[in-house]
Amino acid sequence: PLTRTEPKTLAVIFFQVAAVGSSVLDLHDTRLTDPSGTEIPHDVSDGFISILRNDVAVINVTPYTDITPDNETYQGWPAFVNVTVENQGDIAENFTVSAYYDSTLIGATTVVNLAPNATALLTFNWNTNGVPPCHFYTVKANATTVPYETDTADNELVDGTIKIRLFADINGDRTVNLLDLIQAAAAFGARPGYPNWNPWADLVRDNVINIFDLVKCAQNFGKSC
């Protein structure tokens, strides 16, 4: 039995959300009665609801290196992955973006308070030390699902490859041999911009091909994969 005179909740009505959007909650033909069936006078107030869309997406993945061709690098040299994400929903979102080569994690970073319809460009530095050479690795990125997100198919994107070369394999034939020493010798004394410049022969990465690079090549002579 009710013994209170101030307003009190008698019933709670749940509505099933059918789609993203907004709608008036139009209460009509409402009827309250006492146990004898006598109607109880009451006031009705309509409502309004807006369903916000929560949706983030990975829209671009671009792997690259700092030498040419830019989809190859030596084992132990750096590679990079640019990932572009977009907030395709209606409210600002926080989420984590991870980059991978094949199934191995390169790194992860958190995007904070990305506004609706805004994009963010993230750069992941890939340390290729210990990565087996002579192989093309597929690069992908994914964004964690945000609360109430239903469109999750675009939360992951696989796009692009990077080849990890055997170190000192200047001509890229999977073996360090006399042919690589010949290529290093042909570029001897060259710097960036010189007609005989060969970035693959700059093994010590000091922007000049000299005796130190030839020594590095000789130290790896006979290696193959």
PDB file of C-alpha atoms in Angstrom:
ATOM      1  CA  PRO A   1       0.000   0.000   0.000  1.00  0.00           C
ATOM      2  CA  LEU A   2       1.099   3.530  -0.795  1.00  0.00           C
ATOM      3  CA  THR A   3       1.199   5.798   2.200  1.00  0.00           C
ATOM      4  CA  ARG A   4       3.147   8.634   0.606  1.00  0.00           C
ATOM      5  CA  THR A   5       1.640  11.728  -0.986  1.00  0.00           C
ATOM      6  CA  GLU A   6       4.685  12.910  -2.910  1.00  0.00           C
ATOM      7  CA  PRO A   7       5.319  11.572  -6.442  1.00  0.00           C
ATOM      8  CA  LYS A   8       6.434   7.943  -6.541  1.00  0.00           C
ATOM      9  CA  THR A   9       7.424   5.639  -9.407  1.00  0.00           C
ATOM     10  CA  LEU A  10       4.717   3.054 -10.083  1.00  0.00           C
ATOM     11  CA  ALA A  11       6.074   1.556 -13.282  1.00  0.00           C
ATOM     12  CA  VAL A  12       9.122   1.717 -15.539  1.00  0.00           C
ATOM     13  CA  ILE A  13       8.668   1.247 -19.296  1.00  0.00           C
ATOM     14  CA  PHE A  14      11.626   0.009 -21.398  1.00  0.00           C
ATOM     15  CA  PHE A  15      11.907   0.847 -25.091  1.00  0.00           C
ATOM     16  CA  GLN A  16      13.913  -1.235 -27.549  1.00  0.00           C
ATOM     17  CA  VAL A  17      16.331   0.844 -29.624  1.00  0.00           C
ATOM     18  CA  ALA A  18      15.866  -0.057 -33.303  1.00  0.00           C
ATOM     19  CA  ALA A  19      18.379   2.237 -35.020  1.00  0.00           C
ATOM     20  CA  VAL A  20      20.679   5.216 -34.658  1.00  0.00           C
ATOM     21  CA  GLY A  21      18.786   8.489 -34.662  1.00  0.00           C
ATOM     22  CA  SER A  22      16.322  10.440 -32.570  1.00  0.00           C
ATOM     23  CA  SER A  23      12.662  10.090 -31.744  1.00  0.00           C
ATOM     24  CA  VAL A  24       9.863  11.576 -29.694  1.00  0.00           C
ATOM     25  CA  LEU A  25       8.522   9.207 -27.056  1.00  0.00           C
ATOM     26  CA  ASP A  26       4.850   9.836 -27.622  1.00  0.00           C
ATOM     27  CA  LEU A  27       2.742   8.480 -24.743  1.00  0.00           C
ATOM     28  CA  HIS A  28      -0.913   8.333 -25.720  1.00  0.00           C
ATOM     29  CA  ASP A  29      -4.095   6.542 -24.588  1.00  0.00           C
ATOM     30  CA  THR A  30      -2.574   5.979 -21.155  1.00  0.00           C
ATOM     31  CA  ARG A  31      -4.980   4.660 -18.507  1.00  0.00           C
ATOM     32  CA  LEU A  32      -4.602   4.234 -14.756  1.00  0.00           C
ATOM     33  CA  THR A  33      -7.313   2.636 -12.627  1.00  0.00           C
ATOM     34  CA  ASP A  34      -7.819   1.723  -9.012  1.00  0.00           C
ATOM     35  CA  PRO A  35      -8.728  -1.879  -7.976  1.00  0.00           C
ATOM     36  CA  SER A  36     -12.392  -1.208  -8.684  1.00  0.00           C
ATOM     37  CA  GLY A  37     -11.661  -0.090 -12.234  1.00  0.00           C
ATOM     38  CA  THR A  38     -12.198   3.578 -11.579  1.00  0.00           C
ATOM     39  CA  GLU A  39      -9.845   5.710 -13.644  1.00  0.00           C
ATOM     40  CA  ILE A  40      -7.258   7.717 -11.784  1.00  0.00           C
ATOM     41  CA  PRO A  41      -6.711  11.195 -13.198  1.00  0.00           C
ATOM     42  CA  HIS A  42      -3.122  11.753 -14.211  1.00  0.00           C
ATOM     43  CA  ASP A  43      -0.911  13.991 -16.304  1.00  0.00           C
ATOM     44  CA  VAL A  44       1.164  12.709 -19.223  1.00  0.00           C
ATOM     45  CA  SER A  45       4.439  14.198 -20.449  1.00  0.00           C
ATOM     46  CA  ASP A  46       6.026  13.007 -23.652  1.00  0.00           C
ATOM     47  CA  GLY A  47       9.749  12.469 -23.933  1.00  0.00           C
ATOM     48  CA  PHE A  48      12.566  12.588 -26.449  1.00  0.00           C
ATOM     49  CA  ILE A  49      15.519  10.269 -27.022  1.00  0.00           C
ATOM     50  CA  SER A  50      18.590  10.586 -29.175  1.00  0.00           C
ATOM     51  CA  ILE A  51      20.636   7.474 -29.986  1.00  0.00           C
ATOM     52  CA  LEU A  52      24.285   8.361 -30.542  1.00  0.00           C
ATOM     53  CA  ARG A  53      26.466   6.304 -32.845  1.00  0.00           C
ATOM     54  CA  ASN A  54      29.756   4.972 -31.478  1.00  0.00           C
ATOM     55  CA  ASP A  55      32.069   4.004 -34.316  1.00  0.00           C
ATOM     56  CA  VAL A  56      35.831   4.158 -34.872  1.00  0.00           C
ATOM     57  CA  ALA A  57      37.721   2.840 -37.885  1.00  0.00           C
ATOM     58  CA  VAL A  58      41.210   2.270 -39.235  1.00  0.00           C
ATOM     59  CA  ILE A  59      41.128   3.904 -42.668  1.00  0.00           C
ATOM     60  CA  ASN A  60      44.748   3.695 -43.804  1.00  0.00           C
ATOM     61  CA  VAL A  61      47.914   1.699 -43.097  1.00  0.00           C
ATOM     62  CA  THR A  62      51.167   2.679 -44.831  1.00  0.00           C
ATOM     63  CA  PRO A  63      54.437   0.882 -44.090  1.00  0.00           C
ATOM     64  CA  TYR A  64      57.670   2.542 -45.235  1.00  0.00           C
ATOM     65  CA  THR A  65      61.419   2.765 -44.642  1.00  0.00           C
ATOM     66  CA  ASP A  66      63.948   5.563 -44.973  1.00  0.00           C
ATOM     67  CA  ILE A  67      65.733   4.075 -47.995  1.00  0.00           C
ATOM     68  CA  THR A  68      64.726   3.233 -51.567  1.00  0.00           C
ATOM     69  CA  PRO A  69      62.771   1.133 -52.366  1.00  0.00           C
ATOM     70  CA  ASP A  70      60.815   2.254 -49.333  1.00  0.00           C
ATOM     71  CA  ASN A  71      59.198  -1.133 -48.688  1.00  0.00           C
ATOM     72  CA  GLU A  72      62.533  -2.820 -47.918  1.00  0.00           C
ATOM     73  CA  THR A  73      65.139  -2.470 -45.207  1.00  0.00           C
ATOM     74  CA  TYR A  74      67.986  -4.436 -43.673  1.00  0.00           C
ATOM     75  CA  GLN A  75      67.491  -6.573 -40.597  1.00  0.00           C
ATOM     76  CA  GLY A  76      68.249  -4.285 -37.654  1.00  0.00           C
ATOM     77  CA  TRP A  77      67.439  -1.087 -39.538  1.00  0.00           C
ATOM     78  CA  PRO A  78      64.285   0.864 -38.697  1.00  0.00           C
ATOM     79  CA  ALA A  79      60.958   0.600 -40.461  1.00  0.00           C
ATOM     80  CA  PHE A  80      57.831   2.628 -39.873  1.00  0.00           C
ATOM     81  CA  VAL A  81      54.070   2.218 -40.106  1.00  0.00           C
ATOM     82  CA  ASN A  82      51.703   5.163 -40.503  1.00  0.00           C
ATOM     83  CA  VAL A  83      48.169   4.418 -39.336  1.00  0.00           C
ATOM     84  CA  THR A  84      45.235   6.763 -39.884  1.00  0.00           C
ATOM     85  CA  VAL A  85      42.144   6.305 -37.721  1.00  0.00           C
ATOM     86  CA  GLU A  86      38.810   8.083 -37.881  1.00  0.00           C
ATOM     87  CA  ASN A  87      35.989   8.684 -35.450  1.00  0.00           C
ATOM     88  CA  GLN A  88      32.930   7.927 -37.566  1.00  0.00           C
ATOM     89  CA  GLY A  89      30.547   8.279 -34.643  1.00  0.00           C
ATOM     90  CA  ASP A  90      28.719  11.109 -32.929  1.00  0.00           C
ATOM     91  CA  ILE A  91      30.708  11.575 -29.708  1.00  0.00           C
ATOM     92  CA  ALA A  92      34.397  11.909 -28.809  1.00  0.00           C
ATOM     93  CA  GLU A  93      36.090   8.557 -28.250  1.00  0.00           C
ATOM     94  CA  ASN A  94      39.089   7.070 -26.451  1.00  0.00           C
ATOM     95  CA  PHE A  95      40.558   3.862 -27.884  1.00  0.00           C
ATOM     96  CA  THR A  96      43.798   1.962 -28.418  1.00  0.00           C
ATOM     97  CA  VAL A  97      45.435   1.406 -31.805  1.00  0.00           C
ATOM     98  CA  SER A  98      47.903  -1.449 -32.334  1.00  0.00           C
ATOM     99  CA  ALA A  99      50.174  -2.148 -35.315  1.00  0.00           C
ATOM    100  CA  TYR A 100      51.465  -5.602 -36.290  1.00  0.00           C
ATOM    101  CA  TYR A 101      53.768  -7.299 -38.759  1.00  0.00           C
ATOM    102  CA  ASP A 102      52.075 -10.581 -39.540  1.00  0.00           C
ATOM    103  CA  SER A 103      50.762 -11.514 -36.071  1.00  0.00           C
ATOM    104  CA  THR A 104      53.583  -9.894 -34.057  1.00  0.00           C
ATOM    105  CA  LEU A 105      52.922  -6.631 -32.246  1.00  0.00           C
ATOM    106  CA  ILE A 106      54.973  -3.624 -33.343  1.00  0.00           C
ATOM    107  CA  GLY A 107      53.460  -1.241 -30.828  1.00  0.00           C
ATOM    108  CA  ALA A 108      50.280   0.251 -29.402  1.00  0.00           C
ATOM    109  CA  THR A 109      49.166   3.770 -28.564  1.00  0.00           C
ATOM    110  CA  THR A 110      46.036   5.309 -27.063  1.00  0.00           C
ATOM    111  CA  VAL A 111      43.988   7.901 -28.921  1.00  0.00           C
ATOM    112  CA  VAL A 112      42.369  10.287 -26.457  1.00  0.00           C
ATOM    113  CA  ASN A 113      39.223  12.324 -27.003  1.00  0.00           C
ATOM    114  CA  LEU A 114      39.114  12.057 -30.799  1.00  0.00           C
ATOM    115  CA  ALA A 115      36.266  14.297 -31.941  1.00  0.00           C
ATOM    116  CA  PRO A 116      33.430  13.112 -34.219  1.00  0.00           C
ATOM    117  CA  ASN A 117      34.449  13.036 -37.916  1.00  0.00           C
ATOM    118  CA  ALA A 118      38.070  13.747 -36.958  1.00  0.00           C
ATOM    119  CA  THR A 119      41.095  11.682 -38.002  1.00  0.00           C
ATOM    120  CA  ALA A 120      44.418  11.016 -36.290  1.00  0.00           C
ATOM    121  CA  LEU A 121      47.718   9.980 -37.887  1.00  0.00           C
ATOM    122  CA  LEU A 122      49.852   7.668 -35.771  1.00  0.00           C
ATOM    123  CA  THR A 123      53.412   6.603 -36.584  1.00  0.00           C
ATOM    124  CA  PHE A 124      54.777   3.330 -35.210  1.00  0.00           C
ATOM    125  CA  ASN A 125      58.544   2.721 -35.151  1.00  0.00           C
ATOM    126  CA  TRP A 126      59.350  -0.902 -35.960  1.00  0.00           C
ATOM    127  CA  ASN A 127      62.580  -2.228 -34.457  1.00  0.00           C
ATOM    128  CA  THR A 128      63.615  -4.976 -36.874  1.00  0.00           C
ATOM    129  CA  ASN A 129      66.399  -6.387 -34.697  1.00  0.00           C
ATOM    130  CA  GLY A 130      65.963 -10.156 -34.587  1.00  0.00           C
ATOM    131  CA  VAL A 131      63.303 -10.219 -37.301  1.00  0.00           C
ATOM    132  CA  PRO A 132      64.125 -13.103 -39.667  1.00  0.00           C
ATOM    133  CA  PRO A 133      65.390 -11.705 -43.001  1.00  0.00           C
ATOM    134  CA  CYS A 134      64.579 -12.573 -46.620  1.00  0.00           C
ATOM    135  CA  HIS A 135      60.861 -12.332 -46.041  1.00  0.00           C
ATOM    136  CA  PHE A 136      58.006  -9.967 -46.874  1.00  0.00           C
ATOM    137  CA  TYR A 137      55.957  -9.153 -43.772  1.00  0.00           C
ATOM    138  CA  THR A 138      52.332  -8.102 -43.990  1.00  0.00           C
ATOM    139  CA  VAL A 139      51.439  -5.031 -41.938  1.00  0.00           C
ATOM    140  CA  LYS A 140      48.093  -4.397 -40.265  1.00  0.00           C
ATOM    141  CA  ALA A 141      46.541  -2.198 -37.602  1.00  0.00           C
ATOM    142  CA  ASN A 142      43.461  -2.427 -35.427  1.00  0.00           C
ATOM    143  CA  ALA A 143      41.492  -0.175 -33.130  1.00  0.00           C
ATOM    144  CA  THR A 144      39.817  -1.472 -30.011  1.00  0.00           C
ATOM    145  CA  THR A 145      36.032  -1.547 -30.005  1.00  0.00           C
ATOM    146  CA  VAL A 146      34.478   1.411 -28.206  1.00  0.00           C
ATOM    147  CA  PRO A 147      31.417   0.971 -25.945  1.00  0.00           C
ATOM    148  CA  TYR A 148      28.179   0.218 -27.833  1.00  0.00           C
ATOM    149  CA  GLU A 149      29.979   0.006 -31.184  1.00  0.00           C
ATOM    150  CA  THR A 150      28.209  -2.271 -33.656  1.00  0.00           C
ATOM    151  CA  ASP A 151      30.127  -1.600 -36.885  1.00  0.00           C
ATOM    152  CA  THR A 152      33.394  -3.375 -36.066  1.00  0.00           C
ATOM    153  CA  ALA A 153      34.318  -4.658 -39.539  1.00  0.00           C
ATOM    154  CA  ASP A 154      36.432  -1.549 -40.188  1.00  0.00           C
ATOM    155  CA  ASN A 155      38.271  -1.651 -36.862  1.00  0.00           C
ATOM    156  CA  GLU A 156      41.096  -3.609 -38.517  1.00  0.00           C
ATOM    157  CA  LEU A 157      42.906  -3.000 -41.786  1.00  0.00           C
ATOM    158  CA  VAL A 158      45.589  -5.134 -43.447  1.00  0.00           C
ATOM    159  CA  ASP A 159      47.519  -3.165 -46.048  1.00  0.00           C
ATOM    160  CA  GLY A 160      51.098  -3.228 -47.308  1.00  0.00           C
ATOM    161  CA  THR A 161      54.252  -5.247 -46.848  1.00  0.00           C
ATOM    162  CA  ILE A 162      57.859  -4.619 -45.896  1.00  0.00           C
ATOM    163  CA  LYS A 163      60.744  -6.880 -46.888  1.00  0.00           C
ATOM    164  CA  ILE A 164      63.504  -7.454 -44.385  1.00  0.00           C
ATOM    165  CA  ARG A 165      66.799  -8.004 -46.224  1.00  0.00           C
ATOM    166  CA  LEU A 166      69.767  -9.980 -44.976  1.00  0.00           C
ATOM    167  CA  PHE A 167      72.234  -7.404 -43.661  1.00  0.00           C
ATOM    168  CA  ALA A 168      74.966  -6.530 -46.204  1.00  0.00           C
ATOM    169  CA  ASP A 169      73.098  -8.286 -49.038  1.00  0.00           C
ATOM    170  CA  ILE A 170      73.574  -5.209 -51.183  1.00  0.00           C
ATOM    171  CA  ASN A 171      72.134  -6.653 -54.408  1.00  0.00           C
ATOM    172  CA  GLY A 172      69.237  -8.394 -52.652  1.00  0.00           C
ATOM    173  CA  ASP A 173      69.921 -11.948 -53.858  1.00  0.00           C
ATOM    174  CA  ARG A 174      69.719 -13.457 -50.323  1.00  0.00           C
ATOM    175  CA  THR A 175      73.480 -14.096 -50.146  1.00  0.00           C
ATOM    176  CA  VAL A 176      76.422 -11.916 -49.120  1.00  0.00           C
ATOM    177  CA  ASN A 177      79.156 -12.706 -51.619  1.00  0.00           C
ATOM    178  CA  LEU A 178      81.622 -11.214 -54.075  1.00  0.00           C
ATOM    179  CA  LEU A 179      78.820  -9.517 -56.023  1.00  0.00           C
ATOM    180  CA  ASP A 180      77.950  -7.426 -52.972  1.00  0.00           C
ATOM    181  CA  LEU A 181      81.567  -6.422 -52.444  1.00  0.00           C
ATOM    182  CA  ILE A 182      81.729  -5.381 -56.104  1.00  0.00           C
ATOM    183  CA  GLN A 183      78.633  -3.197 -55.679  1.00  0.00           C
ATOM    184  CA  ALA A 184      80.090  -1.606 -52.545  1.00  0.00           C
ATOM    185  CA  ALA A 185      83.355  -0.953 -54.368  1.00  0.00           C
ATOM    186  CA  ALA A 186      81.475   0.585 -57.305  1.00  0.00           C
ATOM    187  CA  ALA A 187      79.897   3.084 -54.926  1.00  0.00           C
ATOM    188  CA  PHE A 188      83.131   3.806 -53.047  1.00  0.00           C
ATOM    189  CA  GLY A 189      83.415   7.480 -52.121  1.00  0.00           C
ATOM    190  CA  ALA A 190      79.801   8.228 -53.053  1.00  0.00           C
ATOM    191  CA  ARG A 191      77.472  10.378 -50.993  1.00  0.00           C
ATOM    192  CA  PRO A 192      73.717  11.027 -51.367  1.00  0.00           C
ATOM    193  CA  GLY A 193      73.160  12.772 -54.682  1.00  0.00           C
ATOM    194  CA  TYR A 194      76.224  11.284 -56.363  1.00  0.00           C
ATOM    195  CA  PRO A 195      75.430   9.297 -59.535  1.00  0.00           C
ATOM    196  CA  ASN A 196      76.947   6.134 -58.056  1.00  0.00           C
ATOM    197  CA  TRP A 197      75.303   6.501 -54.645  1.00  0.00           C
ATOM    198  CA  ASN A 198      73.904   3.195 -53.378  1.00  0.00           C
ATOM    199  CA  PRO A 199      72.094   3.404 -50.007  1.00  0.00           C
ATOM    200  CA  TRP A 200      72.335  -0.375 -49.578  1.00  0.00           C
ATOM    201  CA  ALA A 201      76.144  -0.096 -49.558  1.00  0.00           C
ATOM    202  CA  ASP A 202      76.111   2.515 -46.775  1.00  0.00           C
ATOM    203  CA  LEU A 203      76.220  -0.200 -44.127  1.00  0.00           C
ATOM    204  CA  VAL A 204      77.373   2.060 -41.293  1.00  0.00           C
ATOM    205  CA  ARG A 205      74.757   4.689 -42.235  1.00  0.00           C
ATOM    206  CA  ASP A 206      77.023   7.725 -42.260  1.00  0.00           C
ATOM    207  CA  ASN A 207      76.062   8.953 -45.769  1.00  0.00           C
ATOM    208  CA  VAL A 208      79.343   8.042 -47.381  1.00  0.00           C
ATOM    209  CA  ILE A 209      80.578   4.764 -48.871  1.00  0.00           C
ATOM    210  CA  ASN A 210      84.062   4.095 -47.532  1.00  0.00           C
ATOM    211  CA  ILE A 211      86.349   1.417 -46.133  1.00  0.00           C
ATOM    212  CA  PHE A 212      84.137   0.940 -43.078  1.00  0.00           C
ATOM    213  CA  ASP A 213      81.278  -0.181 -45.303  1.00  0.00           C
ATOM    214  CA  LEU A 214      83.539  -2.599 -47.174  1.00  0.00           C
ATOM    215  CA  VAL A 215      84.667  -4.031 -43.833  1.00  0.00           C
ATOM    216  CA  LYS A 216      81.028  -4.522 -42.761  1.00  0.00           C
ATOM    217  CA  CYS A 217      80.297  -6.325 -45.996  1.00  0.00           C
ATOM    218  CA  ALA A 218      83.360  -8.529 -45.577  1.00  0.00           C
ATOM    219  CA  GLN A 219      82.376  -9.354 -42.001  1.00  0.00           C
ATOM    220  CA  ASN A 220      79.066 -10.777 -43.253  1.00  0.00           C
ATOM    221  CA  PHE A 221      80.597 -12.560 -46.256  1.00  0.00           C
ATOM    222  CA  GLY A 222      79.056 -15.987 -46.875  1.00  0.00           C
ATOM    223  CA  LYS A 223      75.829 -15.404 -44.987  1.00  0.00           C
ATOM    224  CA  SER A 224      72.632 -16.416 -46.769  1.00  0.00           C
ATOM    225  CA  CYS A 225      68.974 -17.032 -46.087  1.00  0.00           C
TER     226      CYS A 225
END
